[in-house]
DNA sequence: CCGCATCCCTTTTGATACTG
DNA sequence: CAGTATCAAAAGGGATGCGG
């Protein structure tokens, strides 16, 4: 009886701990487009205009806003070239690269999910 | 030169593919509270009122709405006991359990992130 | 080329009260 | 206990035009 209760309390504790951790993660990458942006930058540095083309449906306003958030959180680095006209490239910082696994896990589940839906449809 | 271009095109293709996959995942678990709910149910089945207590800040309305979404997508199963008063328990379906890795990855990153922030603060 | 400011509409979320 | 209904507030997001 006592053991059962302890077990339950432990599960509760781990659960709460995880919820807080998930919340922390989502504060950083929870925007509508953030993970997509990070996923793009996993492969190469990209210019603002390239990201705009690559990420279907995003508006310029949202792209700059999300990039700024990511920059503030130290995940993305912004570099301006003083050419004329100027060009701005974005790349993952070392810290941003720690998100590669996470984006891959999310992408993999999405692919599996899509396959499941398609196979159910047939 | 031609190789360089091919390489670039391949990266672009993979990138777009991942963005779509990420979008698919987020359609399913992208709500404000969904991952927290799933994370709770990773440990044990829970009643509506228990989830309400466990997930700090969620309102009853949001909890039922998010649970309904998860149920529709086949991730969560809802079971009603005809006691008096009634009780309703929620649990992950087998398919929902495929999200365990993902929630853990997200929680782990959040924990590492919190530690980073704290250590920077000192 | 990059991206901010403004206006304006849509969606999401919260508070509260109420039902079976 | 487990929700639903209603209203109000807040956040999200698009379009456009301007400035560096």
CSV table of N, CA and C (backbone and C1' of nucleotides) in Angstrom, one decimal, chain A residues 32-33 57-59 61-62 65 86, chain D residues 11-17 19-20:
chain,number,residue,atom,x,y,z
A,32,UNK,N,4.9,29.4,-34.6
A,32,UNK,CA,4.3,28.6,-35.7
A,32,UNK,C,5.4,28.2,-36.7
A,33,UNK,N,6.4,29.0,-36.9
A,33,UNK,CA,7.4,28.7,-38.0
A,33,UNK,C,8.8,28.3,-37.5
A,57,UNK,N,4.3,29.7,-47.4
A,57,UNK,CA,3.3,30.2,-46.7
A,57,UNK,C,3.7,31.3,-45.6
A,58,UNK,N,4.9,31.4,-45.3
A,58,UNK,CA,5.3,32.4,-44.3
A,58,UNK,C,5.4,33.8,-44.9
A,59,UNK,N,5.0,34.8,-44.2
A,59,UNK,CA,5.1,36.1,-44.6
A,59,UNK,C,6.4,36.8,-44.2
A,61,UNK,N,6.9,39.5,-42.6
A,61,UNK,CA,6.8,39.9,-41.2
A,61,UNK,C,7.0,38.8,-40.2
A,62,UNK,N,6.4,37.7,-40.4
A,62,UNK,CA,6.6,36.6,-39.5
A,62,UNK,C,8.0,36.0,-39.6
A,65,UNK,N,10.2,38.3,-37.6
A,65,UNK,CA,9.9,38.2,-36.2
A,65,UNK,C,10.4,36.9,-35.5
A,86,UNK,N,22.4,45.2,-49.8
A,86,UNK,CA,22.9,44.4,-48.7
A,86,UNK,C,22.3,43.0,-48.8
D,11,DA,P,-1.3,38.9,-24.9
D,11,DA,O5',-1.0,38.0,-26.1
D,11,DA,C5',-1.4,36.6,-26.0
D,11,DA,C4',-1.6,36.1,-27.4
D,11,DA,C3',-0.4,36.3,-28.4
D,11,DA,O3',0.1,35.1,-28.8
D,11,DA,C1',-2.5,36.8,-29.4
D,12,DG,P,1.3,35.0,-29.9
D,12,DG,O5',0.5,34.9,-31.3
D,12,DG,C5',-0.5,33.8,-31.4
D,12,DG,C4',-1.0,33.8,-32.8
D,12,DG,C3',0.0,33.9,-33.9
D,12,DG,O3',-0.3,32.9,-34.9
D,12,DG,C1',-1.6,35.6,-34.2
D,13,DG,P,0.8,32.6,-36.0
D,13,DG,O5',0.3,33.5,-37.2
D,13,DG,C5',-1.0,33.3,-37.7
D,13,DG,C4',-1.3,34.5,-38.7
D,13,DG,C3',-0.1,34.8,-39.6
D,13,DG,O3',-0.7,34.6,-40.9
D,13,DG,C1',-1.1,36.7,-38.7
D,14,DG,P,0.3,34.6,-42.2
D,14,DG,O5',-0.4,35.7,-43.1
D,14,DG,C5',-1.8,35.5,-43.5
D,14,DG,C4',-2.3,36.8,-44.1
D,14,DG,C3',-1.4,37.3,-45.3
D,14,DG,O3',-2.3,37.7,-46.3
D,14,DG,C1',-1.7,39.0,-43.6
D,15,DA,P,-1.6,38.1,-47.8
D,15,DA,O5',-1.8,39.7,-47.8
D,15,DA,C5',-3.0,40.3,-47.3
D,15,DA,C4',-3.0,41.8,-47.6
D,15,DA,C3',-2.0,42.2,-48.7
D,15,DA,O3',-2.7,43.2,-49.5
D,15,DA,C1',-1.3,43.2,-46.7
D,16,DT,P,-2.0,43.7,-50.9
D,16,DT,O5',-1.5,45.1,-50.5
D,16,DT,C5',-2.2,45.9,-49.5
D,16,DT,C4',-1.3,47.0,-48.9
D,16,DT,C3',-0.3,47.6,-49.9
D,16,DT,O3',-0.6,49.0,-50.2
D,16,DT,C1',0.6,47.2,-47.8
D,17,DG,P,0.3,49.8,-51.3
D,17,DG,O5',1.1,50.8,-50.4
D,17,DG,C5',0.6,51.3,-49.2
D,17,DG,C4',1.7,51.9,-48.4
D,17,DG,C3',2.8,52.6,-49.2
D,17,DG,O3',3.1,53.8,-48.6
D,17,DG,C1',3.7,51.0,-47.8
D,19,DG,P,9.6,57.0,-45.7
D,19,DG,O5',10.6,55.9,-45.1
D,19,DG,C5',10.8,55.8,-43.7
D,19,DG,C4',12.2,55.1,-43.5
D,19,DG,C3',13.4,55.7,-44.1
D,19,DG,O3',14.5,55.4,-43.3
D,19,DG,C1',13.1,53.6,-45.1
D,20,DG,P,15.8,56.3,-43.4
D,20,DG,O5',16.9,55.4,-42.8
D,20,DG,C5',16.6,54.1,-42.2
D,20,DG,C4',17.6,53.1,-42.6
D,20,DG,C3',18.9,53.6,-43.1
D,20,DG,O3',20.0,52.8,-42.7
D,20,DG,C1',18.0,52.2,-44.8
